[in-house]
mmCIF file of C-alpha atoms in Angstrom:
data_model
loop_
_atom_site.group_PDB
_atom_site.id
_atom_site.type_symbol
_atom_site.label_atom_id
_atom_site.label_comp_id
_atom_site.label_asym_id
_atom_site.label_seq_id
_atom_site.Cartn_x
_atom_site.Cartn_y
_atom_site.Cartn_z
ATOM 1 C CA UNK A 1278 6.485 18.075 -6.358
ATOM 2 C CA UNK A 1279 2.933 18.573 -7.591
ATOM 3 C CA UNK A 1280 0.187 18.747 -4.957
ATOM 4 C CA UNK A 1281 -3.576 18.304 -5.028
ATOM 5 C CA UNK A 1282 -6.252 19.008 -2.465
ATOM 6 C CA UNK A 1283 -7.532 16.136 -0.353
ATOM 7 C CA UNK A 1284 -11.282 16.214 -0.922
ATOM 8 C CA UNK A 1285 -12.544 19.634 0.158
ATOM 9 C CA UNK A 1286 -10.330 19.797 3.243
ATOM 10 C CA UNK A 1287 -7.972 22.535 2.082
ATOM 11 C CA UNK A 1288 -5.108 20.130 2.833
ATOM 12 C CA UNK A 1289 -2.629 19.557 -0.011
ATOM 13 C CA UNK A 1290 -1.085 16.133 -0.548
ATOM 14 C CA UNK A 1291 1.553 15.001 -3.086
ATOM 15 C CA UNK A 1292 0.221 13.561 -6.343
ATOM 16 C CA UNK A 1293 2.602 10.637 -5.899
ATOM 17 C CA UNK A 1294 2.762 8.749 -2.635
ATOM 18 C CA UNK A 1295 4.564 5.640 -1.501
ATOM 19 C CA UNK A 1296 2.676 2.363 -1.372
ATOM 20 C CA UNK A 1297 3.849 -0.341 1.016
ATOM 21 C CA UNK A 1298 2.102 -3.511 -0.126
ATOM 22 C CA UNK A 1299 4.465 -6.465 0.510
ATOM 23 C CA UNK A 1300 6.585 -4.407 2.936
ATOM 24 C CA UNK A 1301 7.397 -6.214 6.147
ATOM 25 C CA UNK A 1302 7.164 -9.712 4.664
ATOM 26 C CA UNK A 1303 10.920 -10.286 4.519
ATOM 27 C CA UNK A 1304 12.936 -9.240 7.568
ATOM 28 C CA UNK A 1305 16.107 -9.145 5.481
ATOM 29 C CA UNK A 1306 14.630 -6.404 3.312
ATOM 30 C CA UNK A 1307 13.453 -4.217 6.184
ATOM 31 C CA UNK A 1308 16.449 -1.871 6.156
ATOM 32 C CA UNK A 1309 16.134 -1.349 2.393
ATOM 33 C CA UNK A 1310 12.407 -0.627 2.764
ATOM 34 C CA UNK A 1311 13.024 1.882 5.539
ATOM 35 C CA UNK A 1312 15.771 3.588 3.522
ATOM 36 C CA UNK A 1313 13.488 3.748 0.478
ATOM 37 C CA UNK A 1314 10.678 5.352 2.475
ATOM 38 C CA UNK A 1315 13.007 7.939 3.988
ATOM 39 C CA UNK A 1316 14.593 8.682 0.611
ATOM 40 C CA UNK A 1317 11.154 9.205 -0.881
ATOM 41 C CA UNK A 1318 10.095 11.500 1.950
ATOM 42 C CA UNK A 1319 13.282 13.538 1.537
ATOM 43 C CA UNK A 1320 12.396 13.936 -2.150
ATOM 44 C CA UNK A 1321 8.821 15.072 -1.633
ATOM 45 C CA UNK A 1322 6.916 11.775 -1.531
ATOM 46 C CA UNK A 1323 5.507 12.498 1.901
ATOM 47 C CA UNK A 1324 2.255 10.598 1.418
ATOM 48 C CA UNK A 1325 2.734 7.094 2.856
ATOM 49 C CA UNK A 1326 0.042 4.453 2.345
ATOM 50 C CA UNK A 1327 -0.105 1.218 4.305
ATOM 51 C CA UNK A 1328 -2.656 -1.155 5.893
ATOM 52 C CA UNK A 1329 -3.065 -3.502 8.818
ATOM 53 C CA UNK A 1330 -3.502 -6.371 6.338
ATOM 54 C CA UNK A 1331 -0.101 -5.878 4.716
ATOM 55 C CA UNK A 1332 2.160 -8.580 6.151
ATOM 56 C CA UNK A 1333 -0.273 -8.890 9.091
ATOM 57 C CA UNK A 1334 0.789 -5.508 10.420
ATOM 58 C CA UNK A 1335 4.403 -5.890 9.333
ATOM 59 C CA UNK A 1336 4.197 -3.068 6.811
ATOM 60 C CA UNK A 1337 2.877 -0.693 9.474
ATOM 61 C CA UNK A 1338 5.819 -1.622 11.698
ATOM 62 C CA UNK A 1339 8.272 -0.808 8.898
ATOM 63 C CA UNK A 1340 6.551 2.530 8.284
ATOM 64 C CA UNK A 1341 6.602 3.277 12.006
ATOM 65 C CA UNK A 1342 10.344 2.744 12.145
ATOM 66 C CA UNK A 1343 10.898 4.844 9.019
ATOM 67 C CA UNK A 1344 8.962 7.901 10.194
ATOM 68 C CA UNK A 1345 9.334 7.865 13.983
ATOM 69 C CA UNK A 1346 11.618 10.933 14.057
ATOM 70 C CA UNK A 1347 9.985 12.747 11.104
ATOM 71 C CA UNK A 1348 6.302 12.041 11.757
ATOM 72 C CA UNK A 1349 5.291 15.697 11.303
ATOM 73 C CA UNK A 1350 6.623 15.665 7.737
ATOM 74 C CA UNK A 1351 4.433 12.759 6.670
ATOM 75 C CA UNK A 1352 0.807 12.429 5.574
ATOM 76 C CA UNK A 1353 0.033 8.958 6.882
ATOM 77 C CA UNK A 1354 -2.653 6.693 5.434
ATOM 78 C CA UNK A 1355 -3.617 3.267 6.720
ATOM 79 C CA UNK A 1356 -6.590 0.954 6.383
ATOM 80 C CA UNK A 1357 -8.793 -1.198 8.579
ATOM 81 C CA UNK A 1358 -9.469 -4.715 7.295
ATOM 82 C CA UNK A 1359 -13.032 -5.594 6.268
ATOM 83 C CA UNK A 1360 -13.044 -8.380 8.874
ATOM 84 C CA UNK A 1361 -12.499 -5.765 11.607
ATOM 85 C CA UNK A 1362 -15.259 -3.387 10.516
ATOM 86 C CA UNK A 1363 -17.601 -3.838 13.445
ATOM 87 C CA UNK A 1364 -17.884 -0.795 15.709
ATOM 88 C CA UNK A 1365 -15.653 -2.311 18.393
ATOM 89 C CA UNK A 1366 -13.450 -3.921 15.756
ATOM 90 C CA UNK A 1367 -12.570 -0.573 14.185
ATOM 91 C CA UNK A 1368 -11.747 0.947 17.567
ATOM 92 C CA UNK A 1369 -9.530 -2.000 18.413
ATOM 93 C CA UNK A 1370 -7.886 -2.038 14.975
ATOM 94 C CA UNK A 1371 -6.934 1.626 15.071
ATOM 95 C CA UNK A 1372 -5.372 1.200 18.497
ATOM 96 C CA UNK A 1373 -3.180 -1.617 17.160
ATOM 97 C CA UNK A 1374 -2.266 0.378 14.050
ATOM 98 C CA UNK A 1375 -1.312 3.425 16.113
ATOM 99 C CA UNK A 1376 0.948 1.226 18.219
ATOM 100 C CA UNK A 1377 2.657 -0.361 15.201
ATOM 101 C CA UNK A 1378 3.035 3.015 13.471
ATOM 102 C CA UNK A 1379 4.391 4.619 16.662
ATOM 103 C CA UNK A 1380 2.118 7.623 16.265
ATOM 104 C CA UNK A 1381 -0.681 9.364 18.147
ATOM 105 C CA UNK A 1382 -2.904 9.879 15.120
ATOM 106 C CA UNK A 1383 -3.574 8.746 11.555
ATOM 107 C CA UNK A 1384 -4.043 11.435 8.919
ATOM 108 C CA UNK A 1385 -6.364 9.397 6.689
ATOM 109 C CA UNK A 1386 -8.055 6.173 7.802
ATOM 110 C CA UNK A 1387 -9.742 3.993 5.199
ATOM 111 C CA UNK A 1388 -12.056 1.011 5.218
ATOM 112 C CA UNK A 1389 -9.940 -1.341 3.094
ATOM 113 C CA UNK A 1390 -12.753 -3.300 1.412
ATOM 114 C CA UNK A 1391 -16.535 -3.433 1.636
ATOM 115 C CA UNK A 1392 -17.511 -5.852 4.410
ATOM 116 C CA UNK A 1393 -19.870 -8.801 4.034
ATOM 117 C CA UNK A 1394 -20.124 -9.079 7.825
ATOM 118 C CA UNK A 1395 -20.718 -5.532 9.025
ATOM 119 C CA UNK A 1396 -22.950 -2.805 7.691
ATOM 120 C CA UNK A 1397 -21.263 0.397 6.593
ATOM 121 C CA UNK A 1398 -23.343 2.292 9.165
ATOM 122 C CA UNK A 1399 -21.541 0.464 11.980
ATOM 123 C CA UNK A 1400 -18.108 1.076 10.484
ATOM 124 C CA UNK A 1401 -18.684 4.753 9.787
ATOM 125 C CA UNK A 1402 -20.118 5.246 13.263
ATOM 126 C CA UNK A 1403 -16.789 4.089 14.661
ATOM 127 C CA UNK A 1404 -14.942 6.363 12.228
ATOM 128 C CA UNK A 1405 -16.867 9.361 13.561
ATOM 129 C CA UNK A 1406 -15.832 8.472 17.094
ATOM 130 C CA UNK A 1407 -12.188 8.210 16.034
ATOM 131 C CA UNK A 1408 -12.338 11.664 14.439
ATOM 132 C CA UNK A 1409 -14.013 13.154 17.499
ATOM 133 C CA UNK A 1410 -11.341 11.669 19.759
ATOM 134 C CA UNK A 1411 -8.503 12.923 17.558
ATOM 135 C CA UNK A 1412 -7.101 9.518 16.650
ATOM 136 C CA UNK A 1413 -8.012 10.069 12.982
ATOM 137 C CA UNK A 1414 -8.050 13.349 11.055
ATOM 138 C CA UNK A 1415 -9.845 12.326 7.861
ATOM 139 C CA UNK A 1416 -11.979 9.371 6.760
ATOM 140 C CA UNK A 1417 -11.984 7.530 3.459
ATOM 141 C CA UNK A 1418 -12.838 4.192 1.893
ATOM 142 C CA UNK A 1419 -11.211 1.810 -0.550
ATOM 143 C CA UNK A 1420 -12.720 -0.236 -3.389
ATOM 144 C CA UNK A 1421 -16.180 1.271 -2.815
ATOM 145 C CA UNK A 1422 -18.940 1.645 -5.400
ATOM 146 C CA UNK A 1423 -20.976 4.839 -5.777
ATOM 147 C CA UNK A 1424 -23.792 3.363 -3.715
ATOM 148 C CA UNK A 1425 -21.457 2.451 -0.880
ATOM 149 C CA UNK A 1426 -19.780 5.871 -0.975
ATOM 150 C CA UNK A 1427 -23.172 7.534 -0.680
ATOM 151 C CA UNK A 1428 -24.111 5.307 2.251
ATOM 152 C CA UNK A 1429 -20.772 5.901 3.933
ATOM 153 C CA UNK A 1430 -21.189 9.669 3.701
ATOM 154 C CA UNK A 1431 -24.752 9.451 5.019
ATOM 155 C CA UNK A 1432 -23.626 7.578 8.119
ATOM 156 C CA UNK A 1433 -20.613 9.836 8.642
ATOM 157 C CA UNK A 1434 -22.975 12.773 9.052
ATOM 158 C CA UNK A 1435 -20.980 15.984 9.388
ATOM 159 C CA UNK A 1436 -17.659 14.169 9.023
ATOM 160 C CA UNK A 1437 -16.750 14.375 5.323
ATOM 161 C CA UNK A 1438 -15.820 11.367 3.243
ATOM 162 C CA UNK A 1439 -12.696 12.643 1.486
ATOM 163 C CA UNK A 1440 -11.239 9.739 -0.476
ATOM 164 C CA UNK A 1441 -11.835 6.467 -2.296
ATOM 165 C CA UNK A 1442 -8.752 4.355 -2.952
ATOM 166 C CA UNK A 1443 -9.200 2.210 -6.057
ATOM 167 C CA UNK A 1444 -7.151 0.487 -8.732
ATOM 168 C CA UNK A 1445 -6.425 2.590 -11.804
ATOM 169 C CA UNK A 1446 -4.010 1.932 -14.648
ATOM 170 C CA UNK A 1447 -3.892 1.661 -18.432
ATOM 171 C CA UNK A 1448 -5.427 -1.820 -18.460
ATOM 172 C CA UNK A 1449 -8.086 -1.093 -15.857
ATOM 173 C CA UNK A 1450 -9.971 2.125 -16.582
ATOM 174 C CA UNK A 1451 -13.302 0.955 -15.159
ATOM 175 C CA UNK A 1452 -13.573 3.826 -12.659
ATOM 176 C CA UNK A 1453 -13.864 6.274 -15.548
ATOM 177 C CA UNK A 1454 -17.476 5.228 -16.133
ATOM 178 C CA UNK A 1455 -18.824 5.918 -12.649
ATOM 179 C CA UNK A 1456 -16.521 6.293 -9.634
ATOM 180 C CA UNK A 1457 -14.311 8.976 -11.175
ATOM 181 C CA UNK A 1458 -17.169 11.260 -12.332
ATOM 182 C CA UNK A 1459 -18.916 10.817 -8.974
ATOM 183 C CA UNK A 1460 -15.758 11.748 -7.102
ATOM 184 C CA UNK A 1461 -15.255 14.833 -9.235
ATOM 185 C CA UNK A 1462 -18.865 15.955 -8.752
ATOM 186 C CA UNK A 1463 -18.728 15.424 -4.995
ATOM 187 C CA UNK A 1464 -15.242 16.714 -4.291
ATOM 188 C CA UNK A 1465 -13.653 13.377 -3.332
ATOM 189 C CA UNK A 1466 -10.047 12.516 -4.018
ATOM 190 C CA UNK A 1467 -9.354 9.345 -5.950
ATOM 191 C CA UNK A 1468 -6.225 7.613 -4.671
ATOM 192 C CA UNK A 1469 -5.228 5.214 -7.426
ATOM 193 C CA UNK A 1470 -3.245 2.124 -6.564
ATOM 194 C CA UNK A 1471 -1.296 -0.223 -8.870
ATOM 195 C CA UNK A 1472 -0.610 2.395 -11.596
ATOM 196 C CA UNK A 1473 1.555 -0.172 -13.421
ATOM 197 C CA UNK A 1474 -1.014 -2.964 -13.292
ATOM 198 C CA UNK A 1475 -1.795 -5.757 -10.889
ATOM 199 C CA UNK A 1476 0.527 -8.579 -9.952
ATOM 200 C CA UNK A 1477 -0.334 -11.975 -11.497
ATOM 201 C CA UNK A 1478 -3.171 -13.560 -9.573
ATOM 202 C CA UNK A 1479 -4.362 -10.279 -8.060
ATOM 203 C CA UNK A 1480 -7.723 -9.189 -9.538
ATOM 204 C CA UNK A 1481 -6.849 -11.068 -12.730
ATOM 205 C CA UNK A 1482 -3.952 -10.786 -15.166
ATOM 206 C CA UNK A 1483 -3.752 -7.059 -15.827
ATOM 207 C CA UNK A 1484 -0.079 -6.413 -15.467
ATOM 208 C CA UNK A 1485 2.212 -4.009 -17.266
ATOM 209 C CA UNK A 1486 2.611 -4.652 -21.030
ATOM 210 C CA UNK A 1487 5.452 -7.059 -21.715
ATOM 211 C CA UNK A 1488 8.524 -6.063 -23.686
ATOM 212 C CA UNK A 1489 7.927 -6.772 -27.356
ATOM 213 C CA UNK A 1490 4.141 -6.467 -27.227
ATOM 214 C CA UNK A 1491 2.423 -3.868 -29.387
ATOM 215 C CA UNK A 1492 1.219 -1.977 -26.327
ATOM 216 C CA UNK A 1493 4.702 -1.881 -24.804
ATOM 217 C CA UNK A 1494 6.219 -0.739 -28.091
ATOM 218 C CA UNK A 1495 3.783 2.178 -28.135
ATOM 219 C CA UNK A 1496 4.728 3.230 -24.606
ATOM 220 C CA UNK A 1497 8.440 2.827 -25.352
ATOM 221 C CA UNK A 1498 8.093 4.916 -28.502
ATOM 222 C CA UNK A 1499 6.218 7.685 -26.716
ATOM 223 C CA UNK A 1500 8.718 7.623 -23.877
ATOM 224 C CA UNK A 1501 11.568 8.040 -26.317
ATOM 225 C CA UNK A 1502 10.185 11.453 -27.346
ATOM 226 C CA UNK A 1503 10.535 12.722 -23.780
ATOM 227 C CA UNK A 1504 13.573 10.663 -22.707
ATOM 228 C CA UNK A 1505 11.277 8.728 -20.380
ATOM 229 C CA UNK A 1506 10.591 5.059 -19.742
ATOM 230 C CA UNK A 1507 7.379 3.215 -20.552
ATOM 231 C CA UNK A 1508 6.564 3.095 -16.832
ATOM 232 C CA UNK A 1509 7.014 6.857 -16.534
ATOM 233 C CA UNK A 1510 4.672 7.373 -19.478
ATOM 234 C CA UNK A 1511 2.067 5.155 -17.803
ATOM 235 C CA UNK A 1512 2.305 7.001 -14.478
ATOM 236 C CA UNK A 1513 2.193 10.392 -16.189
ATOM 237 C CA UNK A 1514 -0.954 9.242 -18.006
ATOM 238 C CA UNK A 1515 -2.585 8.250 -14.702
ATOM 239 C CA UNK A 1516 -1.706 11.581 -13.091
ATOM 240 C CA UNK A 1517 -3.239 13.632 -15.906
ATOM 241 C CA UNK A 1518 -6.553 13.293 -14.061
ATOM 242 C CA UNK A 1519 -7.469 16.197 -11.804
ATOM 243 C CA UNK A 1520 -8.533 15.153 -8.324
ATOM 244 C CA UNK A 1521 -6.436 12.000 -8.497
ATOM 245 C CA UNK A 1522 -3.233 10.966 -6.742
ATOM 246 C CA UNK A 1523 -1.317 7.718 -7.166
ATOM 247 C CA UNK A 1524 0.497 5.438 -4.716
ATOM 248 C CA UNK A 1525 2.926 3.235 -6.622
ATOM 249 C CA UNK A 1526 4.885 0.746 -4.568
ATOM 250 C CA UNK A 1527 8.550 1.746 -4.375
ATOM 251 C CA UNK A 1528 10.702 -0.623 -2.356
ATOM 252 C CA UNK A 1529 14.061 0.873 -3.344
ATOM 253 C CA UNK A 1530 15.610 4.214 -4.249
ATOM 254 C CA UNK A 1531 15.773 3.424 -7.961
ATOM 255 C CA UNK A 1532 12.001 2.915 -8.146
ATOM 256 C CA UNK A 1533 11.421 6.205 -6.345
ATOM 257 C CA UNK A 1534 13.667 8.108 -8.741
ATOM 258 C CA UNK A 1535 11.810 6.489 -11.648
ATOM 259 C CA UNK A 1536 8.462 7.563 -10.191
ATOM 260 C CA UNK A 1537 9.632 11.134 -9.629
ATOM 261 C CA UNK A 1538 10.645 11.349 -13.293
ATOM 262 C CA UNK A 1539 6.999 10.888 -14.257
ATOM 263 C CA UNK A 1540 6.382 14.455 -13.047
ATOM 264 C CA UNK A 1541 6.856 17.919 -14.546
ATOM 265 C CA UNK A 1542 6.125 17.133 -18.180
ATOM 266 C CA UNK A 1543 2.960 16.602 -20.228
ATOM 267 C CA UNK A 1544 1.992 14.074 -22.847
ATOM 268 C CA UNK A 1545 1.120 15.756 -26.133
ATOM 269 C CA UNK A 1546 -2.277 15.312 -27.749
ATOM 270 C CA UNK A 1547 -1.082 12.854 -30.387
ATOM 271 C CA UNK A 1548 0.535 10.697 -27.719
ATOM 272 C CA UNK A 1549 -2.657 10.620 -25.675
ATOM 273 C CA UNK A 1550 -4.491 9.578 -28.828
ATOM 274 C CA UNK A 1551 -2.028 6.730 -29.416
ATOM 275 C CA UNK A 1552 -2.496 5.554 -25.845
ATOM 276 C CA UNK A 1553 -6.274 5.708 -26.289
ATOM 277 C CA UNK A 1554 -6.080 3.535 -29.394
ATOM 278 C CA UNK A 1555 -3.943 0.901 -27.712
ATOM 279 C CA UNK A 1556 -5.503 0.994 -24.228
ATOM 280 C CA UNK A 1557 -9.152 1.763 -25.014
ATOM 281 C CA UNK A 1558 -11.722 2.388 -22.322
ATOM 282 C CA UNK A 1559 -14.459 -0.205 -22.711
ATOM 283 C CA UNK A 1560 -16.379 0.574 -19.537
ATOM 284 C CA UNK A 1561 -15.435 -2.761 -17.996
ATOM 285 C CA UNK A 1562 -12.915 -3.720 -15.342
#
């Protein structure tokens, strides 16, 4: 497993974690989801990302069941919903998350989205209290602009902002124009979600290239050189960025094995050039 530092904390986290969006929505799949999480942990994917919004807390419950006897092995990330970002709302939300996750602390707690209801000063004030009380070790944000990151750090005071979780994949490279350079300059970790594209209807149609398309043929051809799949090429491309980790969803063992096979090899220069030609960065989301 390859590791990278979380912000400037000195703490190393795996470059690939396990996302849990959609976990907990189907009770019949719970056992498979728990087995997948434990299989991933056993194979080095010890960064687990979830959120109170996922299945209305259902994903946190699945994670709690999966890690209850191996909590010390896991770097646990969860997120407070934007609707709960008042000072009291954050304190209440973390208490509920801790209960669902069956843990005494959260390693990294994120504000899931910018809030239209509550100023970032109020939210970050609550985050400071959570750190001081030991319920949260590190603070981050998700889907924040540069301006909001700067404001968040200002209101955190001496508590460092260590992470911004944002979408990043071949068809959405928008963070390369601003968020990514800012994070690098300020020592923040970028935690990229949806490395294979967004599901239809989520932030627009920016899914993985379909079989038979020119873009997919390019990825398949490149993958053939390394005995890798198109998805493994795409994830390897994402992980080429220093200071970035990725949290692909992996709801079964096969997906986890596929994700692990994106590690420990490098795309050659000509392959990166081919990807650049077919998935150009235009500065837009």
